[in-house]
Short mmCIF file of C-alpha atoms in Angstrom, two decimals:
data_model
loop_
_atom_site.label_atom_id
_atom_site.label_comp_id
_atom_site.label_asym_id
_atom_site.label_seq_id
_atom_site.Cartn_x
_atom_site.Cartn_y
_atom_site.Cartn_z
CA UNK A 1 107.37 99.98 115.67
CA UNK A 2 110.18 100.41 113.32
CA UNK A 3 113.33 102.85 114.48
CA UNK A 4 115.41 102.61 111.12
CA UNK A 5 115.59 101.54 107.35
CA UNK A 6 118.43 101.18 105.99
CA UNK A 7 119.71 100.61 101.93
CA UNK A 8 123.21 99.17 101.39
CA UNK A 9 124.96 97.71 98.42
CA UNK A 10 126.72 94.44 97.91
CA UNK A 11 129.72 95.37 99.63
CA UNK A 12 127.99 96.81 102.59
CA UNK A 13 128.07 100.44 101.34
CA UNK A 14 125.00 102.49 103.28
CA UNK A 15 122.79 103.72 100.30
CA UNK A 16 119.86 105.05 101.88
CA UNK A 17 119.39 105.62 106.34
CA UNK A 18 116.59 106.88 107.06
CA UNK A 19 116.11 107.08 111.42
CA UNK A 20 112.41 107.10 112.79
CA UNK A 21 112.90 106.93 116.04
CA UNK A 22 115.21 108.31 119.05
CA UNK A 23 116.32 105.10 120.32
CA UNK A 24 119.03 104.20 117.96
CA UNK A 25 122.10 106.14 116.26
CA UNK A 26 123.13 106.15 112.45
CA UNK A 27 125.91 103.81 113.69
CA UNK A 28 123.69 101.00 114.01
CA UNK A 29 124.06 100.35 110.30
CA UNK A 30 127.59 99.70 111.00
CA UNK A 31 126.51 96.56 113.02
CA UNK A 32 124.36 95.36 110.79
CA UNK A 33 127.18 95.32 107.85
CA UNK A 34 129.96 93.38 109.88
CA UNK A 35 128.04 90.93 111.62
CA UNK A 36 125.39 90.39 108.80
CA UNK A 37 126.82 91.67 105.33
CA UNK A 38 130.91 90.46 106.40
CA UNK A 39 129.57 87.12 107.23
CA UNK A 40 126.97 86.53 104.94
CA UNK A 41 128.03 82.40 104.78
CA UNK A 42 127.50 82.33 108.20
CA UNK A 43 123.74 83.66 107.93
CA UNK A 44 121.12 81.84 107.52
CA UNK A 45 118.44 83.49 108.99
CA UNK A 46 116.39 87.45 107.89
CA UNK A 47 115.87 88.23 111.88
CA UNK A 48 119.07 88.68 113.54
CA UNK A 49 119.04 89.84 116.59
CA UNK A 50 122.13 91.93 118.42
CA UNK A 51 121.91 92.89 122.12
CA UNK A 52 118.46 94.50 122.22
CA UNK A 53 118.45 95.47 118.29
CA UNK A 54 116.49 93.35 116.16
CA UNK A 55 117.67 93.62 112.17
CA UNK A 56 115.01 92.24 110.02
CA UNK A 57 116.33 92.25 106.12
CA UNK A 58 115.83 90.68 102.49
CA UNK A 59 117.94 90.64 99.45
CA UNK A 60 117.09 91.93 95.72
CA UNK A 61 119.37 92.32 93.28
CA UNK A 62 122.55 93.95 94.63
CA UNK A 63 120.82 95.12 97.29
CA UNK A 64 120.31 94.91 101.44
CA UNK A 65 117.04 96.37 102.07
CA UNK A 66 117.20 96.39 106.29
CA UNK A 67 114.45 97.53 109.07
CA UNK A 68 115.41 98.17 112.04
CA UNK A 69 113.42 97.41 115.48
CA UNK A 70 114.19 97.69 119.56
CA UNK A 71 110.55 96.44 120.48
CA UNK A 72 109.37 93.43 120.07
CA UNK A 73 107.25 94.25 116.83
CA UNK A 74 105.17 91.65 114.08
CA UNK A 75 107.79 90.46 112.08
CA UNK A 76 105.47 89.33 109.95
CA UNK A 77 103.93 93.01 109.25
CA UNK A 78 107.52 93.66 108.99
CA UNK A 79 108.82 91.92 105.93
CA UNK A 80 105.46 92.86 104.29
CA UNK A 81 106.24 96.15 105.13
CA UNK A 82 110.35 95.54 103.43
CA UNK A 83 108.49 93.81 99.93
CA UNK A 84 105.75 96.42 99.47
CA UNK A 85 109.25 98.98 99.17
CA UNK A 86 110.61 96.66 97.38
CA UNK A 87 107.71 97.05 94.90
CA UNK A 88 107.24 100.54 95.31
CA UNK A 89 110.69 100.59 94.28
CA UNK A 90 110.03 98.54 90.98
CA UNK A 91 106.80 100.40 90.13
CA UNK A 92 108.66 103.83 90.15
CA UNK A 93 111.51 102.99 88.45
CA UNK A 94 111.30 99.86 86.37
CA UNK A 95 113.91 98.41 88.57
CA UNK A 96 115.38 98.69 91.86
CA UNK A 97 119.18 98.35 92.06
CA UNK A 98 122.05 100.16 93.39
CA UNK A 99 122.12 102.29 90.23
CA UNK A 100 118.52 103.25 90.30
CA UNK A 101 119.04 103.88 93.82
CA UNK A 102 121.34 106.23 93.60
CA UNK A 103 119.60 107.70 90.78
CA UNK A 104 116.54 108.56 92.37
CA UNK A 105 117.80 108.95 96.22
CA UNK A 106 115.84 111.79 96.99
CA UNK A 107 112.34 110.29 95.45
CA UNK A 108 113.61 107.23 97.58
CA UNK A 109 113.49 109.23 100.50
CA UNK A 110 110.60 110.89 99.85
CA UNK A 111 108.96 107.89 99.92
CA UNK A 112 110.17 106.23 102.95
CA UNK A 113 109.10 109.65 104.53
CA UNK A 114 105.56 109.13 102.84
CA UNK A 115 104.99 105.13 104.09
CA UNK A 116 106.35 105.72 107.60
CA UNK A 117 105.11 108.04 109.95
CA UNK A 118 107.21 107.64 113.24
CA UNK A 119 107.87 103.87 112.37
CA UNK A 120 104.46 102.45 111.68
CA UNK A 121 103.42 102.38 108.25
CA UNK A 122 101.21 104.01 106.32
CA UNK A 123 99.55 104.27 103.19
CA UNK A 124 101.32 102.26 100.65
CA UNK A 125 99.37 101.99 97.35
CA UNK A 126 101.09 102.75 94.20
CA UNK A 127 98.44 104.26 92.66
CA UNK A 128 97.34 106.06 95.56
CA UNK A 129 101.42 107.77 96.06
CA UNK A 130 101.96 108.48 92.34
CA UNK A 131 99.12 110.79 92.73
CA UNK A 132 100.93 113.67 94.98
CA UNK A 133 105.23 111.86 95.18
CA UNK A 134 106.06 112.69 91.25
CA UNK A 135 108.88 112.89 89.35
CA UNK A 136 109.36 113.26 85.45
CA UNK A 137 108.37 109.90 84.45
CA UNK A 138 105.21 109.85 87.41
CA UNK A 139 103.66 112.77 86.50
CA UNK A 140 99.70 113.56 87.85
CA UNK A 141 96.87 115.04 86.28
CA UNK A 142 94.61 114.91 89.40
CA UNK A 143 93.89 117.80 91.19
CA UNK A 144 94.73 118.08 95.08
CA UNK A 145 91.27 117.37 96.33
CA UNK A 146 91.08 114.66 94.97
CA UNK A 147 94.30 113.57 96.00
CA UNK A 148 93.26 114.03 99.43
CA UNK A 149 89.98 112.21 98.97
CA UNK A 150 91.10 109.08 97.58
CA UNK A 151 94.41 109.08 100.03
CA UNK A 152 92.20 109.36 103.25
CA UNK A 153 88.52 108.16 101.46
CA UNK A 154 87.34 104.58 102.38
CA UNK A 155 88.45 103.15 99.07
CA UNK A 156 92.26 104.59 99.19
CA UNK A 157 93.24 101.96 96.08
CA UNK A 158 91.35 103.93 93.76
CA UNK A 159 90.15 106.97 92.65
CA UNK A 160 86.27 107.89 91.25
CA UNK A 161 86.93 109.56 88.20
CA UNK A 162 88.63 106.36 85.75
CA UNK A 163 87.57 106.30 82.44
CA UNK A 164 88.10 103.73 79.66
CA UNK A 165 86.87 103.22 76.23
CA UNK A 166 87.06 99.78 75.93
CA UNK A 167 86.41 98.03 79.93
CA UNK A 168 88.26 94.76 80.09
CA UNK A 169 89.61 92.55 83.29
CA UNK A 170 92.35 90.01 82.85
CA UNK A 171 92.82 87.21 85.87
CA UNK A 172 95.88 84.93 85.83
CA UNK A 173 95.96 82.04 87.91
CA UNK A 174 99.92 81.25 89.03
CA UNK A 175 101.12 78.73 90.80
CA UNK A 176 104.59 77.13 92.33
CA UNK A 177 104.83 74.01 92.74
CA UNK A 178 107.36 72.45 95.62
CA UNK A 179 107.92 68.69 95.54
CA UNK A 180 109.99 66.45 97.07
CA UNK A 181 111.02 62.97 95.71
CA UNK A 182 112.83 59.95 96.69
CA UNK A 183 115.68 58.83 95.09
CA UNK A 184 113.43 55.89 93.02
CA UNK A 185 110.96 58.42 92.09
CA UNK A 186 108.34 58.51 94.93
CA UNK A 187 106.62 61.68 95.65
CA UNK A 188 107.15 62.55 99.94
CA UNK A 189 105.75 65.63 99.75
CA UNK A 190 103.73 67.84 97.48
CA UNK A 191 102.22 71.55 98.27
CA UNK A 192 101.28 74.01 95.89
CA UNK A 193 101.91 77.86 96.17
CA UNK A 194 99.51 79.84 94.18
CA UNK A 195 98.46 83.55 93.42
CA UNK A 196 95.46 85.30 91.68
CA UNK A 197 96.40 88.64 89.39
CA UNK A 198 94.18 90.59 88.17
CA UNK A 199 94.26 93.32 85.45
CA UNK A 200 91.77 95.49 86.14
CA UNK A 201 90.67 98.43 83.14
CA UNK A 202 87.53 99.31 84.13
CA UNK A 203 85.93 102.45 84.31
CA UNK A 204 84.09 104.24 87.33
CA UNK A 205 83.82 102.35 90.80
CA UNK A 206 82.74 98.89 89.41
CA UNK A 207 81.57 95.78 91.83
CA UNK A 208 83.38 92.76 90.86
CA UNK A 209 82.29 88.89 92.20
CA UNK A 210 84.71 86.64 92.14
CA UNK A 211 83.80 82.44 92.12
CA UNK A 212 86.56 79.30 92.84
CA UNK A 213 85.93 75.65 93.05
CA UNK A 214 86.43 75.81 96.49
CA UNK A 215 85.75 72.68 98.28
CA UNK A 216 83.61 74.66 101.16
CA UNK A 217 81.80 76.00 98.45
CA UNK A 218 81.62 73.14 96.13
CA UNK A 219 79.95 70.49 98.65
CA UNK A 220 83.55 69.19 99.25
CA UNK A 221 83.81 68.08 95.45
CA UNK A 222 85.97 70.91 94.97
CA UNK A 223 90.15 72.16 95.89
CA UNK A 224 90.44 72.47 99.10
CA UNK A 225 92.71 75.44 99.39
CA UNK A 226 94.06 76.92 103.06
CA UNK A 227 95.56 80.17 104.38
CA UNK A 228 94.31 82.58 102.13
CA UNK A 229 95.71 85.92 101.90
CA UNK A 230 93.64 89.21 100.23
CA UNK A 231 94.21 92.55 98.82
CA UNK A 232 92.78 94.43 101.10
CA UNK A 233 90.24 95.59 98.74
CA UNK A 234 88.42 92.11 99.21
CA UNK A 235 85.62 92.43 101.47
CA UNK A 236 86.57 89.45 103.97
CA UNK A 237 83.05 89.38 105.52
CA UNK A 238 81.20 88.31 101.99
CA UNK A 239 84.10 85.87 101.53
CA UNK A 240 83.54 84.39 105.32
CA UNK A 241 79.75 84.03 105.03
CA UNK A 242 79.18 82.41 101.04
CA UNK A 243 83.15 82.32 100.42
CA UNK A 244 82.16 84.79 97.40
CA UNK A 245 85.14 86.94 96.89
CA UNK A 246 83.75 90.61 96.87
CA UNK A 247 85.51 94.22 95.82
CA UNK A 248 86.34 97.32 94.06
CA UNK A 249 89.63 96.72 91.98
CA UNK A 250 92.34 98.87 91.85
CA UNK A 251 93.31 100.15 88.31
CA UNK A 252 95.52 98.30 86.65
CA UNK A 253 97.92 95.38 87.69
CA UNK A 254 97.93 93.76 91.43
CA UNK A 255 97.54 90.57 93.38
CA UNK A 256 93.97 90.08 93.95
CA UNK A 257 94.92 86.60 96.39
CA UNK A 258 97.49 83.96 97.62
CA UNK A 259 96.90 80.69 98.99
CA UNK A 260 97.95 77.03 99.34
CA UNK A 261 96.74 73.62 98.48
CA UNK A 262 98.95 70.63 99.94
CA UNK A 263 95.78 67.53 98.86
CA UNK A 264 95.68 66.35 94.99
CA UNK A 265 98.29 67.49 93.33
CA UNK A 266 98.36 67.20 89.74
CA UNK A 267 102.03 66.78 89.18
CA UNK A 268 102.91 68.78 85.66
CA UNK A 269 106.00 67.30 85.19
CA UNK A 270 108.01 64.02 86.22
CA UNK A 271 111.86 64.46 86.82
CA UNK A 272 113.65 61.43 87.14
CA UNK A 273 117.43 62.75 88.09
CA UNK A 274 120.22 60.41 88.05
CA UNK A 275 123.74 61.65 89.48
CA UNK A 276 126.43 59.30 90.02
CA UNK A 277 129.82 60.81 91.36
CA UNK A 278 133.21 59.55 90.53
CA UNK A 279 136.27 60.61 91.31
CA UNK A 280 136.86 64.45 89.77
CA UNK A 281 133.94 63.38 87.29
CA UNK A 282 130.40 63.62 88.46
CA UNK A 283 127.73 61.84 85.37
CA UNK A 284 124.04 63.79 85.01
CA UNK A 285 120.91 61.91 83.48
CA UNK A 286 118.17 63.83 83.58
CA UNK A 287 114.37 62.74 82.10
CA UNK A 288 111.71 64.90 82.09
CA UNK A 289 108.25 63.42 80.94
CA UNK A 290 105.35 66.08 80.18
CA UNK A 291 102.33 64.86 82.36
CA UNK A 292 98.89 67.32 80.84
CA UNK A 293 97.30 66.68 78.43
CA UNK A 294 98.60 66.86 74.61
CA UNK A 295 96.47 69.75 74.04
CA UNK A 296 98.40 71.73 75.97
CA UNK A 297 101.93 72.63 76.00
CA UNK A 298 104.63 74.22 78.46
CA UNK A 299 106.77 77.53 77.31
CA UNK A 300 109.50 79.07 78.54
CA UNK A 301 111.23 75.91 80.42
CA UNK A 302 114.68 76.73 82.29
CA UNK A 303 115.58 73.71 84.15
CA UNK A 304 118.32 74.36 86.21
CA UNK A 305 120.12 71.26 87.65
CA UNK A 306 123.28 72.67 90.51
CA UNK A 307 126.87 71.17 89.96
CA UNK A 308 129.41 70.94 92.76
CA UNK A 309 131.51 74.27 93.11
CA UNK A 310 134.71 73.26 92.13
CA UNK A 311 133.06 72.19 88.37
CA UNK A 312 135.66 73.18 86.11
CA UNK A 313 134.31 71.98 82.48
CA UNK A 314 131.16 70.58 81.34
CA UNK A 315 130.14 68.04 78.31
CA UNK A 316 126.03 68.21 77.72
CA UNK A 317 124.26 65.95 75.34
CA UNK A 318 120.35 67.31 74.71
CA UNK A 319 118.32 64.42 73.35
CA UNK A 320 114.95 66.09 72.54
CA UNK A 321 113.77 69.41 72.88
CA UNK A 322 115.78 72.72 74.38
CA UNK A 323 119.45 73.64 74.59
CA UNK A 324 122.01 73.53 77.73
CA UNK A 325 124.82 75.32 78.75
CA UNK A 326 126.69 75.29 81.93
CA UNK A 327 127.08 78.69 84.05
CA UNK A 328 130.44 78.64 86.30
CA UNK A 329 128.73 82.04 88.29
CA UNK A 330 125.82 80.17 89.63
CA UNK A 331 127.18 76.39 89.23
CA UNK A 332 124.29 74.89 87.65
CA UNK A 333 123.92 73.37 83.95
CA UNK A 334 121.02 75.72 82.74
CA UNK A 335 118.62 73.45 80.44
CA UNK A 336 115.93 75.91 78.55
CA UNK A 337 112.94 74.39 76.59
CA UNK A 338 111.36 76.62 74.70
CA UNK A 339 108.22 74.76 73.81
CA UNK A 340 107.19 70.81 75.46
CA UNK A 341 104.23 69.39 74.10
CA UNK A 342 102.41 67.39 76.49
CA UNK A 343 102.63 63.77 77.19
CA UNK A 344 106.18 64.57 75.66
CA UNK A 345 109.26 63.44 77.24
CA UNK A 346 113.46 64.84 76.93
CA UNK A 347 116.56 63.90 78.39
CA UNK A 348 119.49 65.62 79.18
CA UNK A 349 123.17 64.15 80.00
CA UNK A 350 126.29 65.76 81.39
CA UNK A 351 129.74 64.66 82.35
CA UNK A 352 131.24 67.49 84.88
CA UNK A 353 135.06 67.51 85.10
CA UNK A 354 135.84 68.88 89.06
CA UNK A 355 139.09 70.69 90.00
CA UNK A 356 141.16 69.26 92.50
CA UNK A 357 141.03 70.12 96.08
CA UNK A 358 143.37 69.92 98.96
CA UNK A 359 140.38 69.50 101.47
CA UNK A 360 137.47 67.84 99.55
CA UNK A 361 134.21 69.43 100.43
CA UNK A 362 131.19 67.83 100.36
CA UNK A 363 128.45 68.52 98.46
CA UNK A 364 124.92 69.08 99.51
CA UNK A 365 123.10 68.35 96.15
CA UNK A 366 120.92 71.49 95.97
CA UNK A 367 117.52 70.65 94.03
CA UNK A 368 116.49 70.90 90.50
CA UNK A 369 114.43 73.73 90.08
CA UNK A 370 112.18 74.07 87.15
CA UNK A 371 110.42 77.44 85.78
CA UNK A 372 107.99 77.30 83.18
CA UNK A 373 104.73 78.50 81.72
CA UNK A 374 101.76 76.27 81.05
CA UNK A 375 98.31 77.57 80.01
CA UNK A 376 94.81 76.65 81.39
CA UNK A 377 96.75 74.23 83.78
CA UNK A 378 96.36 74.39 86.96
CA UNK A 379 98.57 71.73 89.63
CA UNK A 380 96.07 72.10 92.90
CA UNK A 381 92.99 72.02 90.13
CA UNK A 382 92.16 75.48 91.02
CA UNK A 383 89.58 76.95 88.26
CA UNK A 384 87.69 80.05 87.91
CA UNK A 385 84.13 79.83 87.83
CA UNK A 386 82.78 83.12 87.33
CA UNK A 387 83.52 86.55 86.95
CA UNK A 388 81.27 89.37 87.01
CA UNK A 389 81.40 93.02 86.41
CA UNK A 390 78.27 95.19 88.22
CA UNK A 391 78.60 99.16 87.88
CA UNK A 392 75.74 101.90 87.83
CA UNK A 393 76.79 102.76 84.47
CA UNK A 394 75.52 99.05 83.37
CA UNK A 395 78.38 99.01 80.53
CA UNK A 396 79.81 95.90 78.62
CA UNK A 397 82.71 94.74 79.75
CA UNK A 398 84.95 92.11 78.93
CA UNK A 399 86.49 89.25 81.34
CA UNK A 400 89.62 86.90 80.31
CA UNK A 401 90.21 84.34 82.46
CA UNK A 402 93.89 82.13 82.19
#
């Protein structure tokens, strides 16, 4: 499986190596810094491969978080394997940069020692690791055999003894929404990216039934969503057979599902963009029309619309709702809406002044990308239809659904 991990910083610095297996040498990471890290406009790709080394990496922060193969291994399992550090990282410390890195670099390699076991990995629950790899903040109150039940028992996620006064379960429905539109406004392609998480503060080892408007469930009058991905606490044969989605929660926060939806898309929001380029000037209109329903309303808004690199000043008109500023580090105007009723529309225009350039280079007219929050809206019509709660205790609990 995998022979090395590997931690650097921005500039290539080795923060954490950590070698598996006999059939590379700590001066591997060397090659991964000047061919990957030195040239990091040239690369556009997280597998590179080098002779017979395979590098598989992804980027966070400030950081190069690297795995290292010489087999021909799942790179899939792989970069599951490089996020679930990632958020083992997060989870432990709050966040996970170079400073926290080299803050906590022996709990860091405590870990990796923990979730790899001669390059295949291992256990990786949060809960399951804050239980016996503590430090001052992650302190346990379990005793050790019970640590070694629940790390090796058939539910490894949680543990038997979890006790609440007041049993509640929160489910959030998120979704991305990727869209692609002509230049006169027609939609060429629309897919939706959406996950289920689920709050779970329930006490004991509680049964929990999960219903969607699926459209295999729903006599095809339902969402017909594809490649579904589970916690592995989801019983997959219950879900196969009545598409009922069946399991024991973990405490607390985690991702209960992911899937996709690419039919029916309920657009949220229409962006009509209109960028004309002249000489060192390039003119921005941008409308954005609110398509739910006026009952609801979208928080949060950053709408962040890329300039060319060699923008030099910026003059922004807002006419509506929301403030803009440009940013010269990540040369974009940054539009942010703090509240958009719907059925509501706002405009934004710019006038970008560009430095002049020896070579002009041309520019590739990144997307807009918008980020927002709307509430009991979903775009691939995705509802929950029931939640339920069975434990032998037979106690109340209480389900939110969002």
């Amino acid at each position: 499986m995998l022979s090395a991990v590997f931690i650097y910083n921005q500039k290539g610095e080795v923060l954490i190596s950590r070698l598996y297996r006999h059939d590379v040498k700590r001066s591997v990471a060397d090659v991964f810094r000047v061919h990957v890290i030195a040239s990091v406009g040239a690369v556009r790709s997280p597998v590179t491969t080098l002779g017979s080394t395979t590098f598989f990496h992804i980027r966070y922060d400030n950081l190069w978080i690297c795995a290292v193969a010489r087999h021909n291994v799942n790179a899939a399992l792989v970069f599951e394997f490089l996020y679930r550090v990632l958020g083992l990282g997060v989870s432990y410390f709050g966040r996970f940069d170079e400073s926290a890195v080299k803050s906590n670099f022996v709990l860091v390699y405590e870990l990796l020692d923990e979730v790899l076991d001669f390059g295949y990995p291992q256990n990786m629950e949060v809960d399951t690791l804050k239980l016996y790899v503590t430090t001052e903040s992650v302190r346990s109150r379990v005793e050790a055999p019970q640590i070694t039940m629940q790390a090796t028992g058939a539910t490894t996620w949680r543990r038997q003894d979890i006790s609440y006064k007041k049993n509640e379960a929160f489910v959030d429905v998120i979704e991305a929404v990727n869209l692609l539109v002509s230049a006169k406004g027609t939609v060429l392609r629309s897919d939706v990216q959406g996950q289920i998480v689920m709050r779970s503060f329930l006490s004991g080892m509680p049964e929990c039934k999960f219903g969607l408007n699926d459209k295999l469930q729903m006599d095809h009058a339902g969402v017909d969503i594809a490649d579904c991905q589970f916690h592995q606490c989801v019983r997959l044969g219950k879900f196969d057979v009545d598409r009922t989605i069946s399991f024991i929660p973990p405490d607390g926060e985690f991702e209960l599902m992911r899937y996709r939806a690419a039919d029916n898309i309920n657009l949220p929001f229409k962006v009509l963009p209109v960028v004309r380029e002249r000489g060192r000037t390039v003119e921005y209109e941008v409308l954005i029309k609110a398509n739910f329903s006026a009952k609801l309303c979208a928080t949060n808004m950053v709408v962040t619309v890329p300039t060319p690199p060699s923008a030099t000043t910026c003059r922004i008109k807002v006419s509506g709702a929301g403030k803009a500023k440009y940013d010269p580090e990540g040369n974009a105007l940054v539009w942010r809406i703090s509240r958009l009723q719907g059925l509501q529309e706002t405009s934004l225009t710019a006038v970008v002044d560009l430095a002049p350039m020896a070579k002009p280079v041309v520019w590739s007219r990144p997307p807009i990308s918008l980020d927002f929050q709307v509430l009991m809206f979903t775009a691939s019509g995705l509802l929950v239809r029931f939640l339920k709660v069975f434990e032998k205790s037979n106690y109340h609990s209480v389900k939110w659904v969002r």
